[in-house]
Structures are given as structure tokens and as C-alpha cells.
mmCIF file of C-alpha atoms in Angstrom:
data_model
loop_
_atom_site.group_PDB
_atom_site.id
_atom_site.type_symbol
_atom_site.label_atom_id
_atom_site.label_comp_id
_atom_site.label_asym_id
_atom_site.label_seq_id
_atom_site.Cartn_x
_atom_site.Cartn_y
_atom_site.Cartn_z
ATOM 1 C CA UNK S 1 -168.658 96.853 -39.572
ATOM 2 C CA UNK S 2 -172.074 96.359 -37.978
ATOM 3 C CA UNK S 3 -175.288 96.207 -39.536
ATOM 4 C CA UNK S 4 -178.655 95.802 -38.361
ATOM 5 C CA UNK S 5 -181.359 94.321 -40.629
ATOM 6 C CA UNK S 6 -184.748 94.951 -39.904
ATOM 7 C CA UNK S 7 -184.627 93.676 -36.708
ATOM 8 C CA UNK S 8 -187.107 93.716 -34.165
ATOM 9 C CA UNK S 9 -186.846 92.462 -29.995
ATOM 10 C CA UNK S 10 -190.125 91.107 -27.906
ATOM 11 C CA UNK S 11 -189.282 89.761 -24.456
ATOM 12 C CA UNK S 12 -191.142 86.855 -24.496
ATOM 13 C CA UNK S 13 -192.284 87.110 -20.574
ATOM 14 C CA UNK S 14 -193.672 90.729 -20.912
ATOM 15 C CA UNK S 15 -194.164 90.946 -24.550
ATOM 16 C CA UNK S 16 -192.422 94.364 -24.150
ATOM 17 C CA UNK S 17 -191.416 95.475 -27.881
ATOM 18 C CA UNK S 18 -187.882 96.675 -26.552
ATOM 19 C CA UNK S 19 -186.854 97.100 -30.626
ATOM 20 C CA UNK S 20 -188.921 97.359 -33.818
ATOM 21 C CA UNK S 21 -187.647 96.946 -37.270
ATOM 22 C CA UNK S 22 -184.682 98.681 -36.835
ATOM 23 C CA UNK S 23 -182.386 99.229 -39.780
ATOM 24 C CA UNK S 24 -178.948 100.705 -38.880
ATOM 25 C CA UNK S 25 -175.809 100.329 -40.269
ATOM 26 C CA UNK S 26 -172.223 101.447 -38.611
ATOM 27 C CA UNK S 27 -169.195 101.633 -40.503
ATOM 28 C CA UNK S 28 -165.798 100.722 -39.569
ATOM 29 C CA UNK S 29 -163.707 103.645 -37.263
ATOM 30 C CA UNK S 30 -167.038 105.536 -37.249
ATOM 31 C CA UNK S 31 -168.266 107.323 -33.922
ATOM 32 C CA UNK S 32 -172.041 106.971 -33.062
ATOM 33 C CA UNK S 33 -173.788 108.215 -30.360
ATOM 34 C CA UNK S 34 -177.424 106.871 -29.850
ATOM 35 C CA UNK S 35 -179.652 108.730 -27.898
ATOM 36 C CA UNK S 36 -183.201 108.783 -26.167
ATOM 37 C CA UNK S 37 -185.225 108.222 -23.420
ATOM 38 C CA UNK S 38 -184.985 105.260 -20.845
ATOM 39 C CA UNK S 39 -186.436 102.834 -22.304
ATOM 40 C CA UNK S 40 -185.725 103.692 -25.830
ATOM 41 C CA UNK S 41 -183.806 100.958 -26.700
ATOM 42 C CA UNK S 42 -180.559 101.796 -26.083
ATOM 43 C CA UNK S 43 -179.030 99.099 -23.851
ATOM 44 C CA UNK S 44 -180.660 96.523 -25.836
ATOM 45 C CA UNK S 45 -179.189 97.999 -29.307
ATOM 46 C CA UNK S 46 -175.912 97.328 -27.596
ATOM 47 C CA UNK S 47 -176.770 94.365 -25.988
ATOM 48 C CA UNK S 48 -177.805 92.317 -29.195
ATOM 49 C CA UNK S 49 -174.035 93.789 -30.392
ATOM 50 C CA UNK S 50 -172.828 91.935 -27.973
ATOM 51 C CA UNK S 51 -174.735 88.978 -28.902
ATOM 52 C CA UNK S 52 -175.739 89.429 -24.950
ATOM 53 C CA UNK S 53 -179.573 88.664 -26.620
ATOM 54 C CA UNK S 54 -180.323 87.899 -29.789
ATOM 55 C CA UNK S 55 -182.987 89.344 -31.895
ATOM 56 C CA UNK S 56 -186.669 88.559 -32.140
ATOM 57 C CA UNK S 57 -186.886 89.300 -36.274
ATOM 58 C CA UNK S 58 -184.394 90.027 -38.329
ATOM 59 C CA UNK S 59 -180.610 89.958 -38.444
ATOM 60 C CA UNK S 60 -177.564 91.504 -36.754
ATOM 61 C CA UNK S 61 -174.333 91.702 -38.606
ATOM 62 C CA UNK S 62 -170.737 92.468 -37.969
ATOM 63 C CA UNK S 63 -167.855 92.253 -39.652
ATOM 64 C CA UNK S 64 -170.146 90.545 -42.387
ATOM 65 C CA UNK S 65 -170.993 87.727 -39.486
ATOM 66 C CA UNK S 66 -174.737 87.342 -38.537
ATOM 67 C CA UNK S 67 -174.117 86.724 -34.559
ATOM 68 C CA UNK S 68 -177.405 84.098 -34.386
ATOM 69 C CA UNK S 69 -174.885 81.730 -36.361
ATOM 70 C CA UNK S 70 -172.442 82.394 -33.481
ATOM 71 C CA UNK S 71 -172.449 79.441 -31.237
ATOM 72 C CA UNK S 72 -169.884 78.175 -28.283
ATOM 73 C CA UNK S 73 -166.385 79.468 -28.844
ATOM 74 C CA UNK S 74 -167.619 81.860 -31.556
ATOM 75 C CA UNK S 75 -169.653 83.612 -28.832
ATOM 76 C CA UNK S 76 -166.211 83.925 -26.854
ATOM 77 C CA UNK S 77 -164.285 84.978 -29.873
ATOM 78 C CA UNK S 78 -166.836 87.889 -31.010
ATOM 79 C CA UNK S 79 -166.706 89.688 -27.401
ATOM 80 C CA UNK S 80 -162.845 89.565 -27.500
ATOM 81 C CA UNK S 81 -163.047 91.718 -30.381
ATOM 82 C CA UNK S 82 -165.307 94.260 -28.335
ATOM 83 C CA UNK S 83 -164.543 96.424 -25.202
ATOM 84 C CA UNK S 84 -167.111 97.031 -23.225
ATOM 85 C CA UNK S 85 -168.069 100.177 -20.468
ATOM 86 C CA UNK S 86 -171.238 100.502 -18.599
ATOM 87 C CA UNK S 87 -172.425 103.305 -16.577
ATOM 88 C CA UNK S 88 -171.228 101.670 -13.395
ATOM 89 C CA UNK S 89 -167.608 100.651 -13.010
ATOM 90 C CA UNK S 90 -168.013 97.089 -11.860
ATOM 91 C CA UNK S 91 -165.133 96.213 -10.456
ATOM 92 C CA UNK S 92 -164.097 93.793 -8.416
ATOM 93 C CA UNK S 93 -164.005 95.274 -5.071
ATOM 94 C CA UNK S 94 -161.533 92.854 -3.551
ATOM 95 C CA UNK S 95 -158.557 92.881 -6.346
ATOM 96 C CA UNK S 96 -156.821 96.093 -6.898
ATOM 97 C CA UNK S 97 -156.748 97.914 -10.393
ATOM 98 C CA UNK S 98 -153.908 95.819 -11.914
ATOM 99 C CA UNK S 99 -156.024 92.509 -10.343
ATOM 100 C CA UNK S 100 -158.930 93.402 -11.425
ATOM 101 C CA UNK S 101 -157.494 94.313 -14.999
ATOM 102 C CA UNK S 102 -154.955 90.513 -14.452
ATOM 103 C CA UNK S 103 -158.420 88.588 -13.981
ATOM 104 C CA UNK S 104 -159.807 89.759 -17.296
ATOM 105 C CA UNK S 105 -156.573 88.837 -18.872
ATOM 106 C CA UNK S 106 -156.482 85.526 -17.579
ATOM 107 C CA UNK S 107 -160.407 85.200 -18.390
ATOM 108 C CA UNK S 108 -159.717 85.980 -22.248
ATOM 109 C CA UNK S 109 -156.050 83.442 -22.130
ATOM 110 C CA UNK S 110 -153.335 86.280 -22.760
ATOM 111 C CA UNK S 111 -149.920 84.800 -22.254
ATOM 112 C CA UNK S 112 -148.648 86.165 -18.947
ATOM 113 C CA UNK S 113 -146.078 87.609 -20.265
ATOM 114 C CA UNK S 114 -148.390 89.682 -21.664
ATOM 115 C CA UNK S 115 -150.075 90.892 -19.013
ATOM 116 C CA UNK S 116 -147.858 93.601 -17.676
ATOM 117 C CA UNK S 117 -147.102 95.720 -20.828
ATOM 118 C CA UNK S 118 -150.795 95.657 -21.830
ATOM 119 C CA UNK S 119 -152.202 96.492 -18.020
ATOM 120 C CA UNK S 120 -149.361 99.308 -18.387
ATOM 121 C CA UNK S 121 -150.520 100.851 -21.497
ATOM 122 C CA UNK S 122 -154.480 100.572 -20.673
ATOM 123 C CA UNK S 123 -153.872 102.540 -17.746
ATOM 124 C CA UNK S 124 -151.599 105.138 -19.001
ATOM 125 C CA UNK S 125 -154.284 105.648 -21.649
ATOM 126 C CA UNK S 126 -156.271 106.923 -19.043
ATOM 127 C CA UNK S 127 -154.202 108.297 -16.601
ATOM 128 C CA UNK S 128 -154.085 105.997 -13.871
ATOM 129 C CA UNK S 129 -150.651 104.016 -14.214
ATOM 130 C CA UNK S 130 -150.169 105.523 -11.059
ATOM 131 C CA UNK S 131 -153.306 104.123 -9.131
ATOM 132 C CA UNK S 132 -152.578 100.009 -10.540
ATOM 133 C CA UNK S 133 -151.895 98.789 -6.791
ATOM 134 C CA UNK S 134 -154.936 100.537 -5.045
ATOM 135 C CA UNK S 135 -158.349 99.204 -4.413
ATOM 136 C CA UNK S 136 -161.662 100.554 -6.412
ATOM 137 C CA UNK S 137 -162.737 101.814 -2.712
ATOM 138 C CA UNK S 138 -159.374 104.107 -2.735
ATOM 139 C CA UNK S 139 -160.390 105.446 -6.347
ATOM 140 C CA UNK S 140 -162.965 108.757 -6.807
ATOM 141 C CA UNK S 141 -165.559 107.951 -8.759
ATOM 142 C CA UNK S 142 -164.233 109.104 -11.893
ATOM 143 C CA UNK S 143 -161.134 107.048 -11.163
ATOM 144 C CA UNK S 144 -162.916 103.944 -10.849
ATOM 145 C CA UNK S 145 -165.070 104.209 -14.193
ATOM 146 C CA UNK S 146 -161.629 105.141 -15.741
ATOM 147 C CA UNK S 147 -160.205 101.583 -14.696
ATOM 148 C CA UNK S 148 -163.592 100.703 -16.538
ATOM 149 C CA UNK S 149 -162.328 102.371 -19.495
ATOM 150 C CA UNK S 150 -159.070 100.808 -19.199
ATOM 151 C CA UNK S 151 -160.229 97.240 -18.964
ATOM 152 C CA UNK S 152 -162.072 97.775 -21.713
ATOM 153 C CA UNK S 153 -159.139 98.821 -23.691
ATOM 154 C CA UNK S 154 -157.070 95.767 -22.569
ATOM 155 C CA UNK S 155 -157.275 93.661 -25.736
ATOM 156 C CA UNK S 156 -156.989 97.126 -28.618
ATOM 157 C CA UNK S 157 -160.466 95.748 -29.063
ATOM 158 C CA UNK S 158 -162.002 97.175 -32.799
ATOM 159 C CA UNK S 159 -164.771 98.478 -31.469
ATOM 160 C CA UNK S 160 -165.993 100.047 -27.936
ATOM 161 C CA UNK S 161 -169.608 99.765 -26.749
ATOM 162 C CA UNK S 162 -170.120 102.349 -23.508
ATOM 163 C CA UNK S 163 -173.349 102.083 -22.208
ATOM 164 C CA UNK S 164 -174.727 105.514 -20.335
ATOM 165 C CA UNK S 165 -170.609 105.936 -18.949
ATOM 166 C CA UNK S 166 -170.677 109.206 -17.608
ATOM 167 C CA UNK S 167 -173.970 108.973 -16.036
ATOM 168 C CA UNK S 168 -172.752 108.955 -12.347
ATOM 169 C CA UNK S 169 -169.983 111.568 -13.040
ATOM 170 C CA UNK S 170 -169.430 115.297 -13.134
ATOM 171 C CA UNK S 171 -169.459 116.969 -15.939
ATOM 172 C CA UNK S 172 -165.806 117.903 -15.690
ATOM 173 C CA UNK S 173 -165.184 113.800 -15.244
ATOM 174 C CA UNK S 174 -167.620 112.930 -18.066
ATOM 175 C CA UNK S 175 -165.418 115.216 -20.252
ATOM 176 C CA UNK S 176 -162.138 113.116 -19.248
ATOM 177 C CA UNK S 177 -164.387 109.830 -20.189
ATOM 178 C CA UNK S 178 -165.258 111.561 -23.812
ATOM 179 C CA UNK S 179 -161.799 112.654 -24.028
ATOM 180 C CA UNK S 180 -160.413 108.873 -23.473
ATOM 181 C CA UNK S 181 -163.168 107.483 -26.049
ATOM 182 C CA UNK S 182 -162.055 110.171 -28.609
ATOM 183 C CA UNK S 183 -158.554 109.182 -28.046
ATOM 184 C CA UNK S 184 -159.355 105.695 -28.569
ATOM 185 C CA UNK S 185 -161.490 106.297 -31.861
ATOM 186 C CA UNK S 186 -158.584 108.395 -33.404
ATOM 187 C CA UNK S 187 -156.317 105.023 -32.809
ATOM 188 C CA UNK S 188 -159.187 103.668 -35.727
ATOM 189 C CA UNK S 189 -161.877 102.343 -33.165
ATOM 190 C CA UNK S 190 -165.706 102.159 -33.960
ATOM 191 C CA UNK S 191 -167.029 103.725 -30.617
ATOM 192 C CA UNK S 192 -171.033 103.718 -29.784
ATOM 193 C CA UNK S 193 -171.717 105.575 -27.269
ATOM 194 C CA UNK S 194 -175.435 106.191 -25.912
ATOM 195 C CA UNK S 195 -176.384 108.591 -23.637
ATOM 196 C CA UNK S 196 -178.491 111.232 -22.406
ATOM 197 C CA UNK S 197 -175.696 113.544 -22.142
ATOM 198 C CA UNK S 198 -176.277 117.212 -24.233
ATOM 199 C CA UNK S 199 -173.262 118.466 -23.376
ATOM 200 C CA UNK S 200 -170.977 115.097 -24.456
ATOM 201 C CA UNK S 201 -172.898 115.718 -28.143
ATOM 202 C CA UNK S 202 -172.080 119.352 -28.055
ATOM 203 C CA UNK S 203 -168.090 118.582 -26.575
ATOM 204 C CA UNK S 204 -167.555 116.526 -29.825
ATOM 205 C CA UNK S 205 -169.916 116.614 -32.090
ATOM 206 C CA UNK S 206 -169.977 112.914 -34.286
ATOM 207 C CA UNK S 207 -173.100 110.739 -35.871
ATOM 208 C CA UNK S 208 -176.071 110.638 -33.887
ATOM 209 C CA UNK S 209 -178.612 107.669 -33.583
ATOM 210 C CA UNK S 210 -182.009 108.852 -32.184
ATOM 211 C CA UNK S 211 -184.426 105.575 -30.300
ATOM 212 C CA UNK S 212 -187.564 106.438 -29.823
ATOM 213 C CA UNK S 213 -190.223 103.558 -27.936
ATOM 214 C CA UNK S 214 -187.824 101.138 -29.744
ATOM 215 C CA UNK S 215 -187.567 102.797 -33.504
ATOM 216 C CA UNK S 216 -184.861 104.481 -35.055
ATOM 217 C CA UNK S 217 -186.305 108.316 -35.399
ATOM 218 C CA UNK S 218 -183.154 110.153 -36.984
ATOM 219 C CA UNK S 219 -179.816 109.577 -38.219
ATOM 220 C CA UNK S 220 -177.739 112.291 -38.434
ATOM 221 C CA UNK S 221 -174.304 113.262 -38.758
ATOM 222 C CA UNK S 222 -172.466 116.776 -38.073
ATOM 223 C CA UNK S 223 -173.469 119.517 -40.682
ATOM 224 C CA UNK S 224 -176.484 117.579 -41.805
ATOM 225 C CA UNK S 225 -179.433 119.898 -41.452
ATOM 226 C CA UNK S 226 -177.344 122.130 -38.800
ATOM 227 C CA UNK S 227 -176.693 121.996 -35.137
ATOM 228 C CA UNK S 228 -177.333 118.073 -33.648
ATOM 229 C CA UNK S 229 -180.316 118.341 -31.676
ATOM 230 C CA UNK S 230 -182.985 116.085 -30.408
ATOM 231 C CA UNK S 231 -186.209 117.675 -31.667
ATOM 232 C CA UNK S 232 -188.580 115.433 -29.203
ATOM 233 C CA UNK S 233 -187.378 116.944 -26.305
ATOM 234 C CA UNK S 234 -185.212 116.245 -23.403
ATOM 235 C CA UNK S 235 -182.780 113.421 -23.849
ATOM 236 C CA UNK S 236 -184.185 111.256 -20.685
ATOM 237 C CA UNK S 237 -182.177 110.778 -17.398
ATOM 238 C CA UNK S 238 -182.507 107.972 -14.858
ATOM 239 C CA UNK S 239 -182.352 104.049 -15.029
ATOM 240 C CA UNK S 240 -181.328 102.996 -18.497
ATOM 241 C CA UNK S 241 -183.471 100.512 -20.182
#
């Protein structure tokens, strides 16, 4: 589903090495969670999934595509096919949750006669069909970062990138985001999930991707050498990279 081939990421203005040779490869309805230190590499791993940057060295595949060949509409087709959540909500402050989930709708061209029956289901995914008319400043924080969720989920995308989401939450809201992320990988999508989160890894234990100063450092799924652990320390905490 998504393969990375020796690839490597300098920013050219600060000749920071964000990646370095990284060789990874995800397969289809898999769960992944990639893990380390800010700075690691973490956002940018997802990013260049995204084809939000594109590599330095090397190649990034998926679905058998390399994205550098991606150009124009391409670009717009490949993110269709991939829901993304970041660790804040980013919603549109003005629209409520069924306008803020209509404007990505109308973004991507779904028929309107579409849009009710998939803002319905999105939000009834994660409990909120309840909350569509009220404004992200009415929502808790978990709320709001569930609407994230749910716009995310809008298009039954294949696979789900979430980006540090249950950094601002609780831990009894972080659950409910891992629950909703499970529920969407046993529908048959590929989630990747980083974060510095022990207690997500220990909730539901699934592959995990160790980033270390831009290198891949371990691979390793459930029952493979025991108990998932990261054996350079703490997982990290603060500004993602």
C-alpha cells in the first residue's frame, strides 16, 4: 500500500536532515504506529505521504504510484484517497460542525445530494450526530478533535494519517480517539498513527515504527520479541517536528 525506498529529506534552507535513508513498507488494512521524539521525523514521514513535500533521495510509493510523478489533478486525486487528523482540530471557527464538514465536501466536488447521508454517518461514527448544528467554540475539546476525526472520515478514505491526535486530550478522550481509529481500521483502513502516547500502544497494541534523529530504529509488531517498548527511553512530548 505504501512503500518507502531509501529515501532521505534535507530542507534546503537549514540543511536539517529531517529523514535519512529510510526504508519502510506498510501494507494494505495494516495499523502502524510510529513513534519518537520531536523531531524524529514523524510529521515529515506523514507529510511526504501526503505528497505535502516530496523527498530529497529516494522514492515514495503507494498503491504502486511513486507520488514525485504526481502532478496537478493527480496531487488532488491522491489526498482524496487519504483522511487526514492532526493534533489540533482545525476547524473553521465560523461554520458549525455540519459547515465545516459541507465545505470539505464541496472542496473535494461530492454531489450535494451527497452531502447529508455522508456528514450523517461521519458523525455518528464518532458520536456527535447530535452536536452537527453547534459551533467548534460550543464543543469540549475532545468534541472538537472528534469532528476532526469525522471530517477525516468523510470520503471512506483507504487510509488515515493522524498526526500526534490525542496530544491535547485526556487520557480518557485519547482513548475515545483510539477507539474511533480502531473502529475505522476494522472497516479495512490502513491507519498510521504517530505519537508519543505509552498508554495508546499499551490500549491496543498493533505494529510499531520507531524514528530516531530521522532513521528508522525498530520495526516491530505485537509478540515479536515481547512487550512493545521503546528501549531509548521516553517517547518525547511537546511540539511535534
Amino acid at each position: 500500500m505504501i512503500a518507502f525506498h531509501r529515501v532521505s529529506l534535507e530542507y534546503p534552507r537549514t540543511g536539517t536532515k529531517a529523514l535519512y535513508n529510510v526504508s519502510l513498507e506498510v501494507k494494505k488494512g495494516e495499523f502502524v504506529y510510529i513513534v519518537g521524539h520531536s523531531g524524529a521525523g514523524k510529521s515529515t514521514l506523514l507529510s511526504l505521504i501526503l505528497r505535502r513535500l516530496l523527498p530529497t533521495q529516494g522514492a515514495v510509493y503507494f498503491a504502486g504510484q511513486n507520488l514525485k510523478a504526481l502532478k496537478g489533478d493527480g496531487v488532488a486525486l491522491h489526498r482524496r484517497r487519504i483522511g487526514m487528523v492532526f493534533q489540533d482540530h482545525r476547524l473553521l471557527k465560523d461554520l458549525t460542525v455540519e459547515e465545516n464538514l459541507a465545505f470539505v465536501l464541496q472542496v473535494q466536488g461530492v454531489p450535494r445530494r451527497e452531502w447529508e447521508g455522508r456528514i450523517y454517518t461521519a458523525l455518528r461514527r464518532v458520536g456527535l450526530a447530535h452536536k452537527k448544528r453547534a459551533f467548534p467554540e460550543e464543543l469540549s475539546v475532545g468534541e472538537a478533535q472528534r469532528v476532526a476525526i469525522a471530517r477525516a472520515l468523510l470520503l471512506d478514505p483507504p487510509v488515515i494519517l493522524a498526526d500526534e491526535p490525542t496530544g491535547n486530550l485526556d487520557p480518557e478522550n485519547a482513548l475515545s480517539v483510539l477507539e474511533i481509529l480502531k473502529a475505522a481500521h476494522a472497516r479495512g483502513a490502513t491507519v498510521l498513527l504517530a505519537t508519543h502516547s505509552r498508554e495508546l500502544l499499551e490500549a491496543y497494541p498493533a505494529r510499531v515504527v520507531v524514528l530516531k534523529a530521522g532513521q528508522v530504529v525498530r520495526d516491530e509488531r505485537p509478540g515479536e520479541g515481547g512487550s512493545i517498548r521503546v528501549r531509548e527511553g521516553p517517547l518525547g512530548g511537546g511540539k511535534e517536528d
